[in-house]
């Protein structure tokens, strides 16, 4: 039962919550123990709340998921785990996580609670509204980014928030595209909202959101405010890594046909993982290296 509940919690999906560390990194507090501890606690508490929301979603969608070629393997959809028992365990975990969030920071608690309520609204209403369904998922990522910043009382670049929003839109539309391809002509029967989309339309949405993701990040990297807050004008040198990661994502979606499961696509692609670590290393090097690159940015 324990292993089935862990599967229901979708622990691999916790990778999405790593964005809580963005505020820590870009505020240059990543090596401050107190700030690091707060964000680590925030990460686990937020992840528990997110997992509780996944359980609630699976409970509400268990009949629909039972007709899906992949989702039918989920513990509640397959009947392997008793739905009442799953709700009871969640009823213990969720209050614990929310109380912990309040102890950590009242503002963080407010954002976490808003995320939970917003996702319940998504499950009941927003996921049935074309375009707004994907935008709602993206708003969840923005909430994560802000929550990670407020817990250590730092500000967050508007350009970086916009980049977060656009990147999650990109992956959201790719997931819809992948679902349509997997379900083929039965897509609308498994999830009604999929009948509102087409592969051609989603291709266009992905192209737009990928472009805006890159534009947002470029604007962030060359912003005078970024240079002032990070202490370096050389963030522009991280742009090629981000460009590669986005292009590699397009390759994963169109060539490897893994767009229906973005988390699995990221975790199983060595090139994306490597580019992520390389980007993080270069960002930290530029912020804390106290040196100038041989080709400084011209003004």
CSV table of N, CA, C and O in Angstrom, one decimal, residues 98-178:
chain,number,residue,atom,x,y,z
A,98,UNK,N,0.4,22.2,5.3
A,98,UNK,CA,-0.1,23.6,5.3
A,98,UNK,C,0.3,24.3,6.6
A,98,UNK,O,0.7,25.4,6.6
A,99,UNK,N,0.2,23.5,7.7
A,99,UNK,CA,0.7,24.1,9.0
A,99,UNK,C,2.2,24.4,9.0
A,99,UNK,O,2.6,25.5,9.4
A,100,UNK,N,2.9,23.5,8.4
A,100,UNK,CA,4.4,23.7,8.3
A,100,UNK,C,4.7,24.9,7.4
A,100,UNK,O,5.6,25.7,7.7
A,101,UNK,N,3.9,25.1,6.4
A,101,UNK,CA,4.1,26.3,5.5
A,101,UNK,C,3.8,27.6,6.2
A,101,UNK,O,4.5,28.6,6.0
A,102,UNK,N,2.8,27.6,7.1
A,102,UNK,CA,2.5,28.8,7.9
A,102,UNK,C,3.6,29.1,8.9
A,102,UNK,O,4.0,30.3,9.1
A,103,UNK,N,4.1,28.1,9.5
A,103,UNK,CA,5.2,28.2,10.5
A,103,UNK,C,6.4,28.8,9.7
A,103,UNK,O,7.1,29.7,10.3
A,104,UNK,N,6.7,28.3,8.5
A,104,UNK,CA,7.8,28.8,7.8
A,104,UNK,C,7.7,30.2,7.4
A,104,UNK,O,8.6,31.1,7.5
A,105,UNK,N,6.5,30.6,6.9
A,105,UNK,CA,6.3,32.0,6.4
A,105,UNK,C,4.8,32.1,6.1
A,105,UNK,O,4.2,31.4,5.3
A,106,UNK,N,4.1,33.1,6.8
A,106,UNK,CA,2.7,33.3,6.5
A,106,UNK,C,2.4,33.6,5.0
A,106,UNK,O,1.4,33.2,4.5
A,107,UNK,N,3.3,34.4,4.4
A,107,UNK,CA,3.1,34.7,3.0
A,107,UNK,C,3.3,33.5,2.1
A,107,UNK,O,2.5,33.3,1.2
A,108,UNK,N,4.3,32.7,2.5
A,108,UNK,CA,4.5,31.4,1.7
A,108,UNK,C,3.3,30.5,1.9
A,108,UNK,O,2.8,29.9,0.9
A,109,UNK,N,2.7,30.5,3.1
A,109,UNK,CA,1.5,29.7,3.4
A,109,UNK,C,0.3,30.2,2.5
A,109,UNK,O,-0.4,29.4,1.9
A,110,UNK,N,0.2,31.5,2.4
A,110,UNK,CA,-0.9,32.1,1.6
A,110,UNK,C,-0.8,31.7,0.1
A,110,UNK,O,-1.8,31.3,-0.5
A,111,UNK,N,0.5,31.7,-0.4
A,111,UNK,CA,0.7,31.3,-1.8
A,111,UNK,C,0.5,29.8,-2.0
A,111,UNK,O,-0.1,29.4,-3.0
A,112,UNK,N,0.9,29.0,-1.0
A,112,UNK,CA,0.7,27.6,-1.1
A,112,UNK,C,-0.8,27.2,-1.1
A,112,UNK,O,-1.2,26.4,-1.9
A,113,UNK,N,-1.5,27.9,-0.2
A,113,UNK,CA,-2.9,27.6,-0.1
A,113,UNK,C,-3.6,28.1,-1.4
A,113,UNK,O,-4.5,27.4,-1.9
A,114,UNK,N,-3.2,29.2,-1.9
A,114,UNK,CA,-3.8,29.7,-3.2
A,114,UNK,C,-3.5,28.7,-4.3
A,114,UNK,O,-4.4,28.5,-5.1
A,115,UNK,N,-2.3,28.2,-4.3
A,115,UNK,CA,-2.0,27.2,-5.3
A,115,UNK,C,-2.9,26.0,-5.3
A,115,UNK,O,-3.4,25.5,-6.3
A,116,UNK,N,-3.1,25.5,-4.0
A,116,UNK,CA,-4.0,24.4,-3.8
A,116,UNK,C,-5.4,24.7,-4.3
A,116,UNK,O,-6.0,23.9,-5.0
A,117,UNK,N,-6.0,25.8,-3.8
A,117,UNK,CA,-7.3,26.2,-4.2
A,117,UNK,C,-7.5,26.4,-5.7
A,117,UNK,O,-8.5,26.0,-6.3
A,118,UNK,N,-6.4,27.0,-6.3
A,118,UNK,CA,-6.4,27.3,-7.7
A,118,UNK,C,-6.4,26.0,-8.5
A,118,UNK,O,-7.1,25.9,-9.5
A,119,UNK,N,-5.7,25.0,-8.0
A,119,UNK,CA,-5.7,23.7,-8.7
A,119,UNK,C,-7.0,22.9,-8.5
A,119,UNK,O,-7.4,22.2,-9.4
A,120,UNK,N,-7.7,23.1,-7.4
A,120,UNK,CA,-9.0,22.5,-7.3
A,120,UNK,C,-9.9,23.2,-8.3
A,120,UNK,O,-10.8,22.5,-8.9
A,121,UNK,N,-9.8,24.5,-8.4
A,121,UNK,CA,-10.6,25.2,-9.4
A,121,UNK,C,-10.3,24.7,-10.8
A,121,UNK,O,-11.2,24.5,-11.7
A,122,UNK,N,-9.0,24.5,-11.1
A,122,UNK,CA,-8.6,23.9,-12.3
A,122,UNK,C,-9.2,22.6,-12.6
A,122,UNK,O,-9.7,22.3,-13.7
A,123,UNK,N,-9.2,21.7,-11.6
A,123,UNK,CA,-9.8,20.3,-11.8
A,123,UNK,C,-11.2,20.4,-12.1
A,123,UNK,O,-11.7,19.5,-12.8
A,124,UNK,N,-12.0,21.3,-11.4
A,124,UNK,CA,-13.4,21.4,-11.6
A,124,UNK,C,-13.9,22.2,-12.8
A,124,UNK,O,-14.9,21.8,-13.4
A,125,UNK,N,-13.1,23.2,-13.1
A,125,UNK,CA,-13.6,24.2,-14.1
A,125,UNK,C,-12.6,24.4,-15.3
A,125,UNK,O,-12.9,24.2,-16.4
A,126,UNK,N,-11.4,25.0,-14.9
A,126,UNK,CA,-10.5,25.5,-15.8
A,126,UNK,C,-9.9,24.5,-16.8
A,126,UNK,O,-9.6,24.8,-18.0
A,127,UNK,N,-9.8,23.3,-16.4
A,127,UNK,CA,-9.2,22.3,-17.3
A,127,UNK,C,-10.2,21.9,-18.5
A,127,UNK,O,-9.8,21.2,-19.4
A,128,UNK,N,-11.4,22.4,-18.4
A,128,UNK,CA,-12.4,22.1,-19.4
A,128,UNK,C,-12.5,23.3,-20.4
A,128,UNK,O,-13.4,23.3,-21.3
A,129,UNK,N,-11.7,24.4,-20.2
A,129,UNK,CA,-11.8,25.6,-21.0
A,129,UNK,C,-10.5,25.6,-21.9
A,129,UNK,O,-9.4,25.7,-21.4
A,130,UNK,N,-10.7,25.7,-23.2
A,130,UNK,CA,-9.6,25.6,-24.1
A,130,UNK,C,-8.7,26.8,-23.9
A,130,UNK,O,-9.1,27.9,-23.6
A,131,UNK,N,-7.4,26.6,-24.0
A,131,UNK,CA,-6.3,27.6,-23.8
A,131,UNK,C,-6.2,27.9,-22.4
A,131,UNK,O,-5.0,27.9,-21.8
A,132,UNK,N,-7.3,28.2,-21.7
A,132,UNK,CA,-7.2,28.5,-20.2
A,132,UNK,C,-6.7,27.3,-19.4
A,132,UNK,O,-6.1,27.5,-18.4
A,133,UNK,N,-6.9,26.1,-20.0
A,133,UNK,CA,-6.4,24.9,-19.3
A,133,UNK,C,-4.9,24.9,-19.2
A,133,UNK,O,-4.3,24.7,-18.1
A,134,UNK,N,-4.3,25.2,-20.3
A,134,UNK,CA,-2.8,25.3,-20.3
A,134,UNK,C,-2.3,26.5,-19.6
A,134,UNK,O,-1.3,26.4,-18.8
A,135,UNK,N,-2.9,27.6,-19.7
A,135,UNK,CA,-2.5,28.8,-19.0
A,135,UNK,C,-2.6,28.7,-17.5
A,135,UNK,O,-1.8,29.2,-16.8
A,136,UNK,N,-3.6,27.9,-17.1
A,136,UNK,CA,-3.7,27.7,-15.6
A,136,UNK,C,-2.5,26.9,-15.1
A,136,UNK,O,-2.0,27.2,-14.0
A,137,UNK,N,-2.1,25.9,-15.8
A,137,UNK,CA,-0.9,25.2,-15.4
A,137,UNK,C,0.3,26.1,-15.3
A,137,UNK,O,1.1,26.0,-14.4
A,138,UNK,N,0.5,27.0,-16.3
A,138,UNK,CA,1.6,27.9,-16.3
A,138,UNK,C,1.5,28.9,-15.1
A,138,UNK,O,2.6,29.2,-14.6
A,139,UNK,N,0.4,29.3,-14.8
A,139,UNK,CA,0.2,30.2,-13.6
A,139,UNK,C,0.7,29.5,-12.3
A,139,UNK,O,1.3,30.1,-11.5
A,140,UNK,N,0.5,28.1,-12.3
A,140,UNK,CA,1.0,27.4,-11.2
A,140,UNK,C,2.5,27.5,-11.0
A,140,UNK,O,3.1,27.5,-9.9
A,141,UNK,N,3.2,27.5,-12.2
A,141,UNK,CA,4.7,27.6,-12.1
A,141,UNK,C,5.1,29.0,-11.7
A,141,UNK,O,6.1,29.1,-11.0
A,142,UNK,N,4.4,30.0,-12.1
A,142,UNK,CA,4.7,31.4,-11.6
A,142,UNK,C,4.5,31.5,-10.1
A,142,UNK,O,5.3,32.1,-9.4
A,143,UNK,N,3.5,30.8,-9.6
A,143,UNK,CA,3.2,30.8,-8.2
A,143,UNK,C,4.4,30.1,-7.4
A,143,UNK,O,4.9,30.6,-6.4
A,144,UNK,N,4.9,29.0,-8.0
A,144,UNK,CA,6.0,28.4,-7.4
A,144,UNK,C,7.2,29.3,-7.3
A,144,UNK,O,7.9,29.4,-6.3
A,145,UNK,N,7.5,30.0,-8.4
A,145,UNK,CA,8.7,30.9,-8.5
A,145,UNK,C,8.6,32.0,-7.4
A,145,UNK,O,9.5,32.3,-6.7
A,146,UNK,N,7.4,32.6,-7.3
A,146,UNK,CA,7.2,33.7,-6.4
A,146,UNK,C,7.3,33.1,-4.9
A,146,UNK,O,7.9,33.8,-4.1
A,147,UNK,N,6.7,32.0,-4.7
A,147,UNK,CA,6.7,31.4,-3.4
A,147,UNK,C,8.2,31.1,-2.9
A,147,UNK,O,8.5,31.4,-1.7
A,148,UNK,N,9.0,30.7,-3.8
A,148,UNK,CA,10.4,30.4,-3.4
A,148,UNK,C,11.2,31.7,-3.1
A,148,UNK,O,12.1,31.7,-2.3
A,149,UNK,N,10.7,32.8,-3.7
A,149,UNK,CA,11.4,34.1,-3.4
A,149,UNK,C,10.9,34.7,-2.1
A,149,UNK,O,11.7,35.3,-1.3
A,150,UNK,N,9.6,34.7,-1.9
A,150,UNK,CA,9.0,35.3,-0.7
A,150,UNK,C,9.5,34.6,0.6
A,150,UNK,O,9.5,35.3,1.7
A,151,UNK,N,9.7,33.3,0.6
A,151,UNK,CA,10.1,32.6,1.8
A,151,UNK,C,11.5,33.1,2.3
A,151,UNK,O,11.7,33.0,3.5
A,152,UNK,N,12.3,33.7,1.4
A,152,UNK,CA,13.6,34.3,1.9
A,152,UNK,C,13.5,35.8,1.7
A,152,UNK,O,14.6,36.5,1.8
A,153,UNK,N,12.3,36.4,1.4
A,153,UNK,CA,12.1,37.8,1.4
A,153,UNK,C,13.0,38.5,0.4
A,153,UNK,O,13.7,39.5,0.7
A,154,UNK,N,13.0,38.0,-0.9
A,154,UNK,CA,13.7,38.7,-2.0
A,154,UNK,C,12.8,38.9,-3.1
A,154,UNK,O,11.7,38.3,-3.2
A,155,UNK,N,13.1,39.8,-4.0
A,155,UNK,CA,12.3,40.1,-5.1
A,155,UNK,C,12.7,39.2,-6.3
A,155,UNK,O,13.7,38.5,-6.3
A,156,UNK,N,11.8,39.2,-7.3
A,156,UNK,CA,12.0,38.3,-8.5
A,156,UNK,C,11.8,39.1,-9.7
A,156,UNK,O,10.9,39.9,-9.9
A,157,UNK,N,12.7,39.0,-10.7
A,157,UNK,CA,12.7,39.7,-11.9
A,157,UNK,C,11.4,39.4,-12.7
A,157,UNK,O,11.0,38.3,-12.9
A,158,UNK,N,10.8,40.5,-13.2
A,158,UNK,CA,9.6,40.3,-14.0
A,158,UNK,C,9.9,39.5,-15.3
A,158,UNK,O,9.1,38.8,-15.8
A,159,UNK,N,11.1,39.8,-15.9
A,159,UNK,CA,11.4,39.1,-17.1
A,159,UNK,C,11.6,37.6,-16.8
A,159,UNK,O,11.2,36.8,-17.6
A,160,UNK,N,12.1,37.2,-15.6
A,160,UNK,CA,12.3,35.8,-15.3
A,160,UNK,C,11.0,35.2,-15.0
A,160,UNK,O,10.8,34.0,-15.4
A,161,UNK,N,10.1,35.9,-14.4
A,161,UNK,CA,8.7,35.4,-14.2
A,161,UNK,C,8.0,35.1,-15.5
A,161,UNK,O,7.3,34.1,-15.7
A,162,UNK,N,8.2,36.1,-16.5
A,162,UNK,CA,7.6,35.9,-17.8
A,162,UNK,C,8.2,34.7,-18.5
A,162,UNK,O,7.5,34.0,-19.2
A,163,UNK,N,9.5,34.6,-18.4
A,163,UNK,CA,10.2,33.4,-19.0
A,163,UNK,C,9.6,32.1,-18.5
A,163,UNK,O,9.4,31.2,-19.2
A,164,UNK,N,9.4,32.1,-17.1
A,164,UNK,CA,8.9,30.9,-16.5
A,164,UNK,C,7.5,30.6,-17.0
A,164,UNK,O,7.2,29.4,-17.3
A,165,UNK,N,6.7,31.6,-17.1
A,165,UNK,CA,5.3,31.4,-17.6
A,165,UNK,C,5.3,30.9,-19.1
A,165,UNK,O,4.6,30.0,-19.4
A,166,UNK,N,6.1,31.5,-19.9
A,166,UNK,CA,6.2,31.1,-21.3
A,166,UNK,C,6.7,29.7,-21.5
A,166,UNK,O,6.2,28.9,-22.3
A,167,UNK,N,7.8,29.3,-20.7
A,167,UNK,CA,8.3,28.0,-20.9
A,167,UNK,C,7.3,26.9,-20.4
A,167,UNK,O,7.2,25.9,-21.1
A,168,UNK,N,6.6,27.2,-19.4
A,168,UNK,CA,5.6,26.2,-18.9
A,168,UNK,C,4.4,26.2,-19.9
A,168,UNK,O,3.8,25.1,-20.1
A,169,UNK,N,4.1,27.3,-20.6
A,169,UNK,CA,3.1,27.2,-21.7
A,169,UNK,C,3.6,26.3,-22.8
A,169,UNK,O,2.8,25.5,-23.3
A,170,UNK,N,4.8,26.4,-23.1
A,170,UNK,CA,5.4,25.6,-24.2
A,170,UNK,C,5.3,24.1,-23.9
A,170,UNK,O,4.8,23.3,-24.7
A,171,UNK,N,5.6,23.7,-22.6
A,171,UNK,CA,5.5,22.3,-22.3
A,171,UNK,C,4.1,21.9,-22.1
A,171,UNK,O,3.7,20.8,-22.4
A,172,UNK,N,3.2,22.8,-21.7
A,172,UNK,CA,1.8,22.5,-21.5
A,172,UNK,C,1.2,22.2,-22.9
A,172,UNK,O,0.4,21.2,-23.0
A,173,UNK,N,1.4,23.0,-23.9
A,173,UNK,CA,0.9,22.8,-25.2
A,173,UNK,C,1.5,21.5,-25.8
A,173,UNK,O,0.8,20.8,-26.5
A,174,UNK,N,2.8,21.2,-25.5
A,174,UNK,CA,3.4,20.0,-26.0
A,174,UNK,C,2.7,18.8,-25.4
A,174,UNK,O,2.6,17.8,-26.1
A,175,UNK,N,2.3,18.9,-24.1
A,175,UNK,CA,1.6,17.8,-23.5
A,175,UNK,C,0.3,17.5,-24.2
A,175,UNK,O,-0.1,16.4,-24.4
A,176,UNK,N,-0.5,18.6,-24.5
A,176,UNK,CA,-1.7,18.4,-25.2
A,176,UNK,C,-1.5,17.8,-26.5
A,176,UNK,O,-2.3,16.9,-26.9
A,177,UNK,N,-0.5,18.2,-27.2
A,177,UNK,CA,-0.2,17.7,-28.6
A,177,UNK,C,0.1,16.2,-28.5
A,177,UNK,O,-0.4,15.4,-29.3
A,178,UNK,N,0.9,15.8,-27.4
A,178,UNK,CA,1.3,14.4,-27.3
A,178,UNK,C,0.1,13.5,-26.9
A,178,UNK,O,0.0,12.4,-27.4
